[in-house]
CSV table of C-alpha atoms and ligand atoms in Angstrom, one decimal:
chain,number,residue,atom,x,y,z
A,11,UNK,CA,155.1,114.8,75.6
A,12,UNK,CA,151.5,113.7,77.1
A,13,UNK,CA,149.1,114.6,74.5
A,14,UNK,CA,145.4,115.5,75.9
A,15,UNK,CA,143.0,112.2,76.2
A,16,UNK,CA,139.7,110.8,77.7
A,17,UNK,CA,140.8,112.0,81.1
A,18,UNK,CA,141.2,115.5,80.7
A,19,UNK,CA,138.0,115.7,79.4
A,20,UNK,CA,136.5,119.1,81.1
A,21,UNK,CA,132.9,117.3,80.8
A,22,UNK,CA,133.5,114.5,82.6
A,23,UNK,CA,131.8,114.2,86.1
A,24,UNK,CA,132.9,111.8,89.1
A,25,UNK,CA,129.9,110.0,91.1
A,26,UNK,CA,131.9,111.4,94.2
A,27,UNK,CA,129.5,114.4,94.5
A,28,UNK,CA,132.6,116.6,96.2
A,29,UNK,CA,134.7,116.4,93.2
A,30,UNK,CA,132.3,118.2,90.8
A,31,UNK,CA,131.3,121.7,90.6
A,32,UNK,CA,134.6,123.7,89.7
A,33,UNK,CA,135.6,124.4,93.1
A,34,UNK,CA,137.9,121.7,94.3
A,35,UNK,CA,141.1,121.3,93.6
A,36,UNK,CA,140.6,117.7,92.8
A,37,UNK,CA,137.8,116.9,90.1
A,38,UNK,CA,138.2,113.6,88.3
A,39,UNK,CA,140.7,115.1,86.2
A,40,UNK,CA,143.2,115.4,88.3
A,41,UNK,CA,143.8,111.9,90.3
A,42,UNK,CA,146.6,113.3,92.1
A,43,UNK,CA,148.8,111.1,94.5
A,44,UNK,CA,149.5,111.0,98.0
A,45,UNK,CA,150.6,109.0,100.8
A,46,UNK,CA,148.5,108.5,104.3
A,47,UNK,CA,146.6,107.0,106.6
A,48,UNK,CA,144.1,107.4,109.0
A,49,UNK,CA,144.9,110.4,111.8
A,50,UNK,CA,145.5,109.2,114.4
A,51,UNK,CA,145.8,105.6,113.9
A,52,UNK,CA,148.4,103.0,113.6
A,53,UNK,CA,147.6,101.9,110.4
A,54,UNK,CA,150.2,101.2,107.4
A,55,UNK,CA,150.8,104.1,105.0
A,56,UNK,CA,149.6,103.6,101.8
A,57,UNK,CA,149.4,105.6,98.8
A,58,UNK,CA,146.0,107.2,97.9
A,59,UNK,CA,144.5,109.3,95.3
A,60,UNK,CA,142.5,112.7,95.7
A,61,UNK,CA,139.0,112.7,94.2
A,62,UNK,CA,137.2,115.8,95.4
A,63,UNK,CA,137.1,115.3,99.3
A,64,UNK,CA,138.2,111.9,99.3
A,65,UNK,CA,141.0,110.0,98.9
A,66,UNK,CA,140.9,106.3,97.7
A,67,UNK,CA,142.8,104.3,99.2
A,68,UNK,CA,144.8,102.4,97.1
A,69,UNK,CA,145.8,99.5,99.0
A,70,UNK,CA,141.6,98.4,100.0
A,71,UNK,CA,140.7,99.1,96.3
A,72,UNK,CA,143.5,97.0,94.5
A,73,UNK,CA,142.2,94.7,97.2
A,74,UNK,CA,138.7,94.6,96.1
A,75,UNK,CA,140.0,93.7,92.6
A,76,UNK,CA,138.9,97.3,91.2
A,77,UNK,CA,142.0,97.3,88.7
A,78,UNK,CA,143.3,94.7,86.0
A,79,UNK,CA,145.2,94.7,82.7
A,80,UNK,CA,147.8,97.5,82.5
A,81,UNK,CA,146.5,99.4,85.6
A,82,UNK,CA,147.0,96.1,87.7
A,83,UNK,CA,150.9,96.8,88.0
A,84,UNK,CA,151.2,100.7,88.9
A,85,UNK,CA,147.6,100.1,90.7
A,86,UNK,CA,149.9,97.4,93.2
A,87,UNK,CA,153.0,99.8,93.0
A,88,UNK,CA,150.3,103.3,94.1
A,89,UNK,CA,149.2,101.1,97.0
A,90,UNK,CA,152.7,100.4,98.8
A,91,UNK,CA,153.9,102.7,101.9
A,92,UNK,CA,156.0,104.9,99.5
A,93,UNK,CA,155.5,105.9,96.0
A,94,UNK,CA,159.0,105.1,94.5
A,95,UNK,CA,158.2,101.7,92.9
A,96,UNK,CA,155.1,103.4,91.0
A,97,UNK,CA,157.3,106.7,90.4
A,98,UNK,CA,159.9,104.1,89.1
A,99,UNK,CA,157.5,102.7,86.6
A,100,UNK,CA,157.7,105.9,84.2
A,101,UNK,CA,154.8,107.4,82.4
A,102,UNK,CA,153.2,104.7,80.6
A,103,UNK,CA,152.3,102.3,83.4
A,104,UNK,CA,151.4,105.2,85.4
A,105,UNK,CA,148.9,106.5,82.5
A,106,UNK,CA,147.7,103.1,82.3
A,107,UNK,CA,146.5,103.5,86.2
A,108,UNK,CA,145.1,107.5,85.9
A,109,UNK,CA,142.9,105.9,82.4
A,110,UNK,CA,141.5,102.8,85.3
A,111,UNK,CA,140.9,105.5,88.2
A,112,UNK,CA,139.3,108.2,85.4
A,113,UNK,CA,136.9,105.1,84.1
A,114,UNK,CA,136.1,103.8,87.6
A,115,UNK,CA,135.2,107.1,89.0
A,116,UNK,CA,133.0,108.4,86.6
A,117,UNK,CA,129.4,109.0,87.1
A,118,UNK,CA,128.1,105.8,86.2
A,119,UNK,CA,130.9,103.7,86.2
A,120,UNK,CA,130.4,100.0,87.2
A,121,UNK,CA,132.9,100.2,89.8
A,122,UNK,CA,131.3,102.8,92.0
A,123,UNK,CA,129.5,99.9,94.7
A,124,UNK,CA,133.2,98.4,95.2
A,125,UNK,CA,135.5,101.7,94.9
A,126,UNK,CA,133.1,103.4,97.6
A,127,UNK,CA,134.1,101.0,100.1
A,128,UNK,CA,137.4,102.1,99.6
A,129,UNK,CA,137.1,106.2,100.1
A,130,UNK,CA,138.6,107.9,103.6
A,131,UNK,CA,137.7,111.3,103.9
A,132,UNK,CA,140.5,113.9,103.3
A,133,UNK,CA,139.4,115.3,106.8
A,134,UNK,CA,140.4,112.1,108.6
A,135,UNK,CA,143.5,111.4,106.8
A,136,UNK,CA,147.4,112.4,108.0
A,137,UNK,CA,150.2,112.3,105.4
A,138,UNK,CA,153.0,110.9,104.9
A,139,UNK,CA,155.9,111.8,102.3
A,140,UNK,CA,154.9,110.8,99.3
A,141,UNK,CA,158.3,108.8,98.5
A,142,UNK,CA,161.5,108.1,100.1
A,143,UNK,CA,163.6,111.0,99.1
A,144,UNK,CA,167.2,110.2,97.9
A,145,UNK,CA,168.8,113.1,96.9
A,146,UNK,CA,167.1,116.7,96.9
A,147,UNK,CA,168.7,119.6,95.0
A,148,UNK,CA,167.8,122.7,94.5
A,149,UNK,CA,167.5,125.5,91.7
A,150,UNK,CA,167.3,128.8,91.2
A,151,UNK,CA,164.8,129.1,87.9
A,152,UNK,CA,163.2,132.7,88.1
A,153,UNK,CA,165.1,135.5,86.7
A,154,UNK,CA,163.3,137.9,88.6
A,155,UNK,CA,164.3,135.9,92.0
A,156,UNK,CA,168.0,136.2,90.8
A,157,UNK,CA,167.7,139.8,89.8
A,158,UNK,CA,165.9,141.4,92.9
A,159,UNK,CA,167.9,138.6,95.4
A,160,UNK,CA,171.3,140.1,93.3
A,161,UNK,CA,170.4,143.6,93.7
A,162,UNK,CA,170.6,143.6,97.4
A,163,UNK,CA,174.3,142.7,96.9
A,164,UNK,CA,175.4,144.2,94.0
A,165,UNK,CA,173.1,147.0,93.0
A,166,UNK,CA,174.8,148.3,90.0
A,167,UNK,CA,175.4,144.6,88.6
A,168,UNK,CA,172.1,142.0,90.0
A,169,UNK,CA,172.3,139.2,87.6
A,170,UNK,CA,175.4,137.4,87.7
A,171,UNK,CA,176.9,136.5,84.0
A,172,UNK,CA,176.5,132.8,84.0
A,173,UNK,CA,173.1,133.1,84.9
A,174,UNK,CA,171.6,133.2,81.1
A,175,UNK,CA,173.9,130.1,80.2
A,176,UNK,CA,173.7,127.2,83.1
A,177,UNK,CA,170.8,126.4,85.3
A,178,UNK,CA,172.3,127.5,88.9
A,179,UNK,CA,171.3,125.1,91.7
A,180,UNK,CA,173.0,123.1,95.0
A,181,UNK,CA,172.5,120.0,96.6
A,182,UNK,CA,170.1,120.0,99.2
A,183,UNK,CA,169.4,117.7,101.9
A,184,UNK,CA,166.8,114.8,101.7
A,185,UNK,CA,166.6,113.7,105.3
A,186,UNK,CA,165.0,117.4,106.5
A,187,UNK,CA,162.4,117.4,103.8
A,188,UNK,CA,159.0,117.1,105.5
A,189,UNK,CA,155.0,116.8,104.6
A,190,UNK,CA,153.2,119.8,104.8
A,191,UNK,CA,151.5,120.2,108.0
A,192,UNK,CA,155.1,118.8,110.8
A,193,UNK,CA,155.9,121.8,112.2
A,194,UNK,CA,159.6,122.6,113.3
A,195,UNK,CA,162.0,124.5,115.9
A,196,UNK,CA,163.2,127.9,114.6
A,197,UNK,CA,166.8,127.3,113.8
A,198,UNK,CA,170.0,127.8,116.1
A,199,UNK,CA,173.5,128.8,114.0
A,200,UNK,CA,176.2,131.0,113.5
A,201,UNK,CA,175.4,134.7,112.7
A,202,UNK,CA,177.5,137.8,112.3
A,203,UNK,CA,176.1,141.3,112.6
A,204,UNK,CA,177.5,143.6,109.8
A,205,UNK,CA,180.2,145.6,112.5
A,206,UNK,CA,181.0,142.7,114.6
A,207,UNK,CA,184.2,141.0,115.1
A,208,UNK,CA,182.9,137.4,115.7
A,209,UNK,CA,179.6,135.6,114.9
A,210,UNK,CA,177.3,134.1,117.7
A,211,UNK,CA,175.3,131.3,117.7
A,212,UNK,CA,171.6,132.6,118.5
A,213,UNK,CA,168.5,131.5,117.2
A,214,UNK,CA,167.5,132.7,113.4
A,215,UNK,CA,166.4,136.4,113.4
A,216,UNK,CA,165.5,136.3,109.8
A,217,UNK,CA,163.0,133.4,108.8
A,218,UNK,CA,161.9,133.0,105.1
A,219,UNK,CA,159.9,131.6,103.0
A,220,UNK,CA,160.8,130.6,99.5
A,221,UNK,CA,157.3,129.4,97.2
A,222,UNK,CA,158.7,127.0,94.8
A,223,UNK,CA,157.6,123.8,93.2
A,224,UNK,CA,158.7,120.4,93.5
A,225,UNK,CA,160.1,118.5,90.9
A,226,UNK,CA,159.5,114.7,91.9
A,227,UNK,CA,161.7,112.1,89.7
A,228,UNK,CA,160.4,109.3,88.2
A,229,UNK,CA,162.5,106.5,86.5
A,230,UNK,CA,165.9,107.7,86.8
A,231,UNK,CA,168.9,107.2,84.6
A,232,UNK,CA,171.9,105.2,84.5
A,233,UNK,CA,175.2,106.7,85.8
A,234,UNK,CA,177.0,108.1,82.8
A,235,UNK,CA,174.1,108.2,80.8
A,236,UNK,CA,172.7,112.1,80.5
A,237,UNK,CA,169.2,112.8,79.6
A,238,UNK,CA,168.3,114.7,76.5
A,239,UNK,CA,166.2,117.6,76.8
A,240,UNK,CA,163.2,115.9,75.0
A,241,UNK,CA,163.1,113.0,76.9
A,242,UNK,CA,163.4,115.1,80.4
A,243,UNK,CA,159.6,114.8,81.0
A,244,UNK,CA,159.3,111.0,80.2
A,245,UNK,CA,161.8,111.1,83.8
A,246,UNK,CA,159.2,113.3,85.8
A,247,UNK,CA,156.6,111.8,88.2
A,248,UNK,CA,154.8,114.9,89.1
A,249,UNK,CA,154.6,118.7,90.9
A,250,UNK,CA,154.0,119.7,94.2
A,251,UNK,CA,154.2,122.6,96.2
A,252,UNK,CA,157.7,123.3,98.0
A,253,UNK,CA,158.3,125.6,100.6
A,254,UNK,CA,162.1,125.9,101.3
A,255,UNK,CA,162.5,128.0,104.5
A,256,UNK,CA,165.8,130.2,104.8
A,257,UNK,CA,167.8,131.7,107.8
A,258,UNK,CA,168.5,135.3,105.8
A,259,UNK,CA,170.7,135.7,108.8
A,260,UNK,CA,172.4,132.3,108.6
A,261,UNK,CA,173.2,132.2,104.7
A,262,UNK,CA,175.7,135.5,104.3
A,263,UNK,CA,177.8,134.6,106.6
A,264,UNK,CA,178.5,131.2,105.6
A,265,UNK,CA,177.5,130.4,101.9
A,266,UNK,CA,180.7,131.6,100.2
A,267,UNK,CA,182.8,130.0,98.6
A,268,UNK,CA,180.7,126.5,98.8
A,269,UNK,CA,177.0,128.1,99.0
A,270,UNK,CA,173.9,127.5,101.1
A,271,UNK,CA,174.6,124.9,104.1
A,272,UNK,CA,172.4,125.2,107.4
A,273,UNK,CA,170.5,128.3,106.4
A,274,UNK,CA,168.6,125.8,104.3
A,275,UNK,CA,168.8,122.5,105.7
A,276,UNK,CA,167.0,122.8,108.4
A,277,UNK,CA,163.3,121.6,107.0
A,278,UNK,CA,161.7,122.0,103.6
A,279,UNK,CA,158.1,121.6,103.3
A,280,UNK,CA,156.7,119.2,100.4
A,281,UNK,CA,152.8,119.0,100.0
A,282,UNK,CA,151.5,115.6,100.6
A,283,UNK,CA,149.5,115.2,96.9
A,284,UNK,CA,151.9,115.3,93.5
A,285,UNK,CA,149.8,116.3,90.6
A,286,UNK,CA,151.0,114.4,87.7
A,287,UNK,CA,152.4,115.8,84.3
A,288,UNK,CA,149.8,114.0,82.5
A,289,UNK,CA,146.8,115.7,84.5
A,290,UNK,CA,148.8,118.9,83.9
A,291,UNK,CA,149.0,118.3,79.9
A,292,UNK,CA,145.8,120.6,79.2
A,293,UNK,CA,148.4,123.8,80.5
A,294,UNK,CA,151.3,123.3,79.0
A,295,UNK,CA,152.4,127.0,77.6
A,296,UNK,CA,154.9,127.7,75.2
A,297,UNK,CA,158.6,128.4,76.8
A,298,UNK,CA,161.1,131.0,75.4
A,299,UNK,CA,162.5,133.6,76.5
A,300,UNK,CA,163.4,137.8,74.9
A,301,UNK,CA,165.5,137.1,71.7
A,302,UNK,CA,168.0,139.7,73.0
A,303,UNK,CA,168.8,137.3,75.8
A,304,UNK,CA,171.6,134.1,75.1
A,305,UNK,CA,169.6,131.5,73.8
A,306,UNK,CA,170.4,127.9,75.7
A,307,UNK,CA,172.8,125.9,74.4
A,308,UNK,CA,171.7,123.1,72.7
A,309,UNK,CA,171.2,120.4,74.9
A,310,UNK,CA,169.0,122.1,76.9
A,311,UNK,CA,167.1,123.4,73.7
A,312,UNK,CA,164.5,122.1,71.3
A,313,UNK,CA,161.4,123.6,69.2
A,314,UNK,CA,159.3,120.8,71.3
A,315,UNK,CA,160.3,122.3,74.4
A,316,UNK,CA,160.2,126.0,73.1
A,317,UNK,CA,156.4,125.0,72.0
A,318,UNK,CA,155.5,123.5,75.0
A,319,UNK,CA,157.9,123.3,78.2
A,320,UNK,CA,156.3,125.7,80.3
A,321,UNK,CA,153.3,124.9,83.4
A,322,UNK,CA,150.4,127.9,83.4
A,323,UNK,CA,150.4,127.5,87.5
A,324,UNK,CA,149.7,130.0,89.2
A,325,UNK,CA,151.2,129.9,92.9
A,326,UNK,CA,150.3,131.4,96.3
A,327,UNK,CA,151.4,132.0,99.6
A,328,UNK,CA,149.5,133.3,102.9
A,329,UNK,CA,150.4,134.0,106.0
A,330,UNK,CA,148.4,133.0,109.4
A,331,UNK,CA,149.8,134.9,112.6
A,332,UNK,CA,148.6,133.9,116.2
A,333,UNK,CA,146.7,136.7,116.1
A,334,UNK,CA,144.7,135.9,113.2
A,335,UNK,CA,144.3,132.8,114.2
A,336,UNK,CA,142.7,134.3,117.9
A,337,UNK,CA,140.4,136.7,115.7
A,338,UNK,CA,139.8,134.4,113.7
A,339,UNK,CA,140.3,136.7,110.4
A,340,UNK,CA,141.5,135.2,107.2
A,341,UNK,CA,145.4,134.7,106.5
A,342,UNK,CA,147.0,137.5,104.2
A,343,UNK,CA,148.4,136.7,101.0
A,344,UNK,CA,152.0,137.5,100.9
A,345,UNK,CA,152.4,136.6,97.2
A,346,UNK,CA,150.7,135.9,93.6
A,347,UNK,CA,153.0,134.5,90.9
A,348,UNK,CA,153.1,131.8,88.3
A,349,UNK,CA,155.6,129.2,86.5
A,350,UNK,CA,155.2,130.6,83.4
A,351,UNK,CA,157.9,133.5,84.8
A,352,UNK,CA,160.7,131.0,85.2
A,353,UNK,CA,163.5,131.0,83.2
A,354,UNK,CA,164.9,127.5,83.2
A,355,UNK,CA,162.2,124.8,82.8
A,356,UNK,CA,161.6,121.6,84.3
A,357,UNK,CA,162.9,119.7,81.7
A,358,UNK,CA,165.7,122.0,81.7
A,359,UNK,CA,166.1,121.2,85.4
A,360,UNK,CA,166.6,117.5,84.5
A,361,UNK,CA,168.6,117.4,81.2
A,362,UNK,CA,171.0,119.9,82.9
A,363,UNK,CA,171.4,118.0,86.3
A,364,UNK,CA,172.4,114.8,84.0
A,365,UNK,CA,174.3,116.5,81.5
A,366,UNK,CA,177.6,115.5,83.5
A,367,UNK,CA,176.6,111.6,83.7
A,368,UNK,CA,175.2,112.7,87.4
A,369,UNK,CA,172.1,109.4,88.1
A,370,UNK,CA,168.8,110.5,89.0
A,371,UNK,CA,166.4,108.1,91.2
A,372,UNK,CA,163.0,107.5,91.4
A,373,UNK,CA,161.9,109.9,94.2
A,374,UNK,CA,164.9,112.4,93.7
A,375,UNK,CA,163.1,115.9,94.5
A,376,UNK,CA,164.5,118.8,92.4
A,377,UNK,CA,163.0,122.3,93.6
A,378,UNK,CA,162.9,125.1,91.0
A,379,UNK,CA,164.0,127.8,93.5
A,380,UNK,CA,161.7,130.9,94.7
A,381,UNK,CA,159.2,131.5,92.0
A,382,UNK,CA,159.1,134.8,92.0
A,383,UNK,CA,157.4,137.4,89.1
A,384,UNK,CA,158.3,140.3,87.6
A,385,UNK,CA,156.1,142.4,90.1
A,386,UNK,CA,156.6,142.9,93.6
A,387,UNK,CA,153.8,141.5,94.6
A,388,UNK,CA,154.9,138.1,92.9
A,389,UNK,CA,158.1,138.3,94.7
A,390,UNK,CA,157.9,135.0,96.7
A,391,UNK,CA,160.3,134.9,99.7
A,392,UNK,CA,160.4,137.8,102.5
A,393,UNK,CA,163.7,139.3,101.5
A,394,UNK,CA,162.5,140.3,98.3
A,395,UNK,CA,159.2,141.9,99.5
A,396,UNK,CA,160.7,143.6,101.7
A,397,UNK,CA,163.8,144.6,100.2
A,398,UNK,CA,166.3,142.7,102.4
A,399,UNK,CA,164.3,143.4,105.5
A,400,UNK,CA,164.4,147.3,105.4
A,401,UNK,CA,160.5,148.0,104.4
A,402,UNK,CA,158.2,145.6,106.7
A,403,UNK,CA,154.8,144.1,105.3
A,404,UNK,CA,152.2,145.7,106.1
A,405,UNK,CA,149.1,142.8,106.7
A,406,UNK,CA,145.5,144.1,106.9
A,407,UNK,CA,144.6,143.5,110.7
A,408,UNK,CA,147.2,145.9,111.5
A,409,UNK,CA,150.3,144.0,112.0
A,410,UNK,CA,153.7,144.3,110.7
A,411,UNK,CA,155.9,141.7,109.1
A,412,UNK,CA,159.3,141.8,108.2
A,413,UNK,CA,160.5,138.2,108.8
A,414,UNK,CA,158.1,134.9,109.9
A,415,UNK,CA,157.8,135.0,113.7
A,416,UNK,CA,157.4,132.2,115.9
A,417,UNK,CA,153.7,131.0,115.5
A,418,UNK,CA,153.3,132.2,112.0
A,419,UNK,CA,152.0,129.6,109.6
A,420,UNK,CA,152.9,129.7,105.9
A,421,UNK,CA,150.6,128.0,103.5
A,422,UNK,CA,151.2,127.6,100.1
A,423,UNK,CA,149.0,127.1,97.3
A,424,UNK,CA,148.7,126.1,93.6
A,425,UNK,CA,146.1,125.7,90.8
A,426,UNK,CA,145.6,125.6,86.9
A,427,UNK,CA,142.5,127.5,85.5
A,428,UNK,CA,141.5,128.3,81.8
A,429,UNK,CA,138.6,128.3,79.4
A,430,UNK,CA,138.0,124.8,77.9
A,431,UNK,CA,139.6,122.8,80.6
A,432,UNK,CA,138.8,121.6,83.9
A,433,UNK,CA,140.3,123.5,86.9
A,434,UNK,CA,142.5,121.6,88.5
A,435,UNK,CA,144.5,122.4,92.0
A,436,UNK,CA,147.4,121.3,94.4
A,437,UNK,CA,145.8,121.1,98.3
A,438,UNK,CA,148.1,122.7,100.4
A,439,UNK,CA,151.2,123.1,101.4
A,440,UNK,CA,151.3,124.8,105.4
A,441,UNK,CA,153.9,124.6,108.1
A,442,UNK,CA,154.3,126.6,111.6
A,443,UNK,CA,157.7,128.0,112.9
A,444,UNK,CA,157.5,127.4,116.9
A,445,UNK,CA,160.0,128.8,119.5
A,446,UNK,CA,164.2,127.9,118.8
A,447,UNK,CA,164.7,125.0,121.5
A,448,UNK,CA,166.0,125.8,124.5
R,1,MN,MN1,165.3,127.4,97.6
């Protein structure tokens, strides 16, 4: 596990004025990464790190000979079009480079006259993926997600029994992962109303959200080789936020007996910056669950990860209708939650997933599943808050929401916040549904 170091240091200021102050989501002791360029432009994609409203651009500053020693490596690797060489590296090299950026932009720091060349405003930037996905698979960590999603079927019986024993998740599709901000076509598929004979293929009635985090690999394992449950973290590049839409309409028709297909494959929307696990080391939280429940089986247990396996995040998604976006009125939040309520961890995620021999990559994207409290209100996907689509969302200008309509944009959000340490955030993670294609 990271332990806390120079970096974290809630004291420490950046001579980017933007970054200090408490209010961004990216003060110097977060150095999230990203990939981008310029909007607009046809310059090459390289990787980038957040420091209040900038971004530094890797590739000019490892170009004006900012970084040397250790950094120099991951420093080259954080400056290619993709981040799966640097992700590759594992945690030390990459601890290396967040020590380098932490010195270099500090108030003071002897770097500032070369590293200021090398800032592009956040506002002029577009974004890329941050790495070439391989393999995306998803989970289905919160309890409460489970419970309320199993209680639409099976009211009398909502948590299925294996549930408490094995993480459940299904493999996704990498190729329809995209970066926050691409919007996409309302999907087209089969769908069967409840008393007919024979499905149609219309566009989705029921769009969803699901508010999740994603899991980004870093150095992966060798086929055959599993990956014990305290070494898990050592194979994690980051978090970011993960919206993975849903067809409601879609999924009941066709998920049994293999599971979710095109009610999910569709698109998936990553947020362009992953926040490391070493600038997320000041919230670690304890991870247990009731002693009445099953306790894991041992390889996905240890008093390291009970002390410390959890992510204080909290997590939130809004919702921005045409209209709003005529009047001009703020988006409504749709939901409040935080990772502490999961039940499987992270590292849980990734000793699981490998228990069977199964490889993981560099870049491999492993979603926890809807996120979802114990409350209501920190129910995170549309079915949920409104109890399978019977009870529509009432938003405050008036208007009525039971699924996302065409035009709607989702935006998701995610930051860290506690006495002694400095706030630290996510950005954004925001797609639009338009109109099914003709
Ligand atoms: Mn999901």
């Amino acid at each position: 596990m990271i332990e806390l170091n120079a970096t974290h240091d809630p004291a420490l200021t950046s001579w980017v004025a933007s970054a200090n102050g408490g209010a961004t989501d990216f003060p110097i002791q977060n150095l999230p990464f990203a990939v981008f360029r310029r909007r607009g432009s046809q310059e090459g994609w390289r990787g980038g790190v957040a420091i209040g409203e900038q971004i530094v651009d890797m590739a000019a500053a490892v170009a004006a000979g900012v970084f040397a020693g250790d950094a120099l490596a991951p420093a080259r690797a954080a400056a290619e079009p993709t981040l799966n060489v640097l992700m590759k590296m594992g945690p030390k090299p990459l601890s290396s480079l967040r020590k380098a950026l932490s010195q270099a932009l500090q108030t003071g720091a002897a770097e500032q006259a070369l590293l200021q060349e090398c800032l592009v405003p956040q506002s002029q930037a577009e974004y890329g993926l941050p790495c070439q996905i391989g393999d995306y698979t998803d989970f289905y960590t919160s309890v409460h997600h489970a419970t309320n999603i199993g209680r639409l079927f099976r009211p009398d019986n909502p948590l299925m029994p294996n549930y408490q024993w094995v993480p459940i998740g299904y493999h996704g599709r990498a190729s329809s992962v995209i970066v926050s901000g691409q919007d996409f076509h309302r999907p087209r598929g089969q769908v069967r109303a409840p008393d007919a004979d024979a499905p149609v293929v219309k566009p989705s009635a029921r769009m969803d959200i699901e508010l999740e985090l994603a899991v980004f690999i870093g150095q992966g394992n060798a086929l055959g080789d599993p990956i014990g449950i305290d070494a898990a973290e050592e194979h994690i590049f980051g978090l970011a936020l993960f919206n993975d839409w849903s067809a409601r309409d879609i999924q009941p028709w066709e998920y049994q007996p293999l599971g979710p297909f095109l009610s999910k494959n569709f698109a998936s929307s990553v947020s362009p910056w992953v926040v490391t696990l070493e600038a997320l080391a000041p919230y670690r939280a304890p991870f247990t669950r009731p002693a009445a429940d099953p306790q894991p089986l041992p390889y996905l247990a240890s008093a390291a990860h009970s002390a410390s396996g959890g992510f204080d995040i909290q997590l939130e998604a809004l919702i921005e209708t045409p209209k709003m976006r005529q009047t001009r009125s703020a988006p409504a939040r749709l939901a409040l939650t935080n990772y502490r309520h999961a039940y499987w961890s992270a590292a849980q995620m990734v000793a699981h997933h490998t228990v069977n021999g199964c490889n993981l990559q560099a870049g491999d994207l492993l979603g926890t599943g809807t996120l979802s409290g114990p409350t209501l209100d920190a129910a995170c996907a549309l079915i949920e808050l409104t109890s399978g689509g019977k009870n529509p969302i009432r938003l405050p200008n008036g208007e009525q929401r039971t699924w996302v309509e065409d035009g709607d944009t989702i935006s998701l959000r995610g930051w860290c916040e506690k006495p002694g340490a400095a706030r630290i955030g996510f950005g954004e993670c925001v797609g639009t549904v338009l109109p099914a294609k003709a």
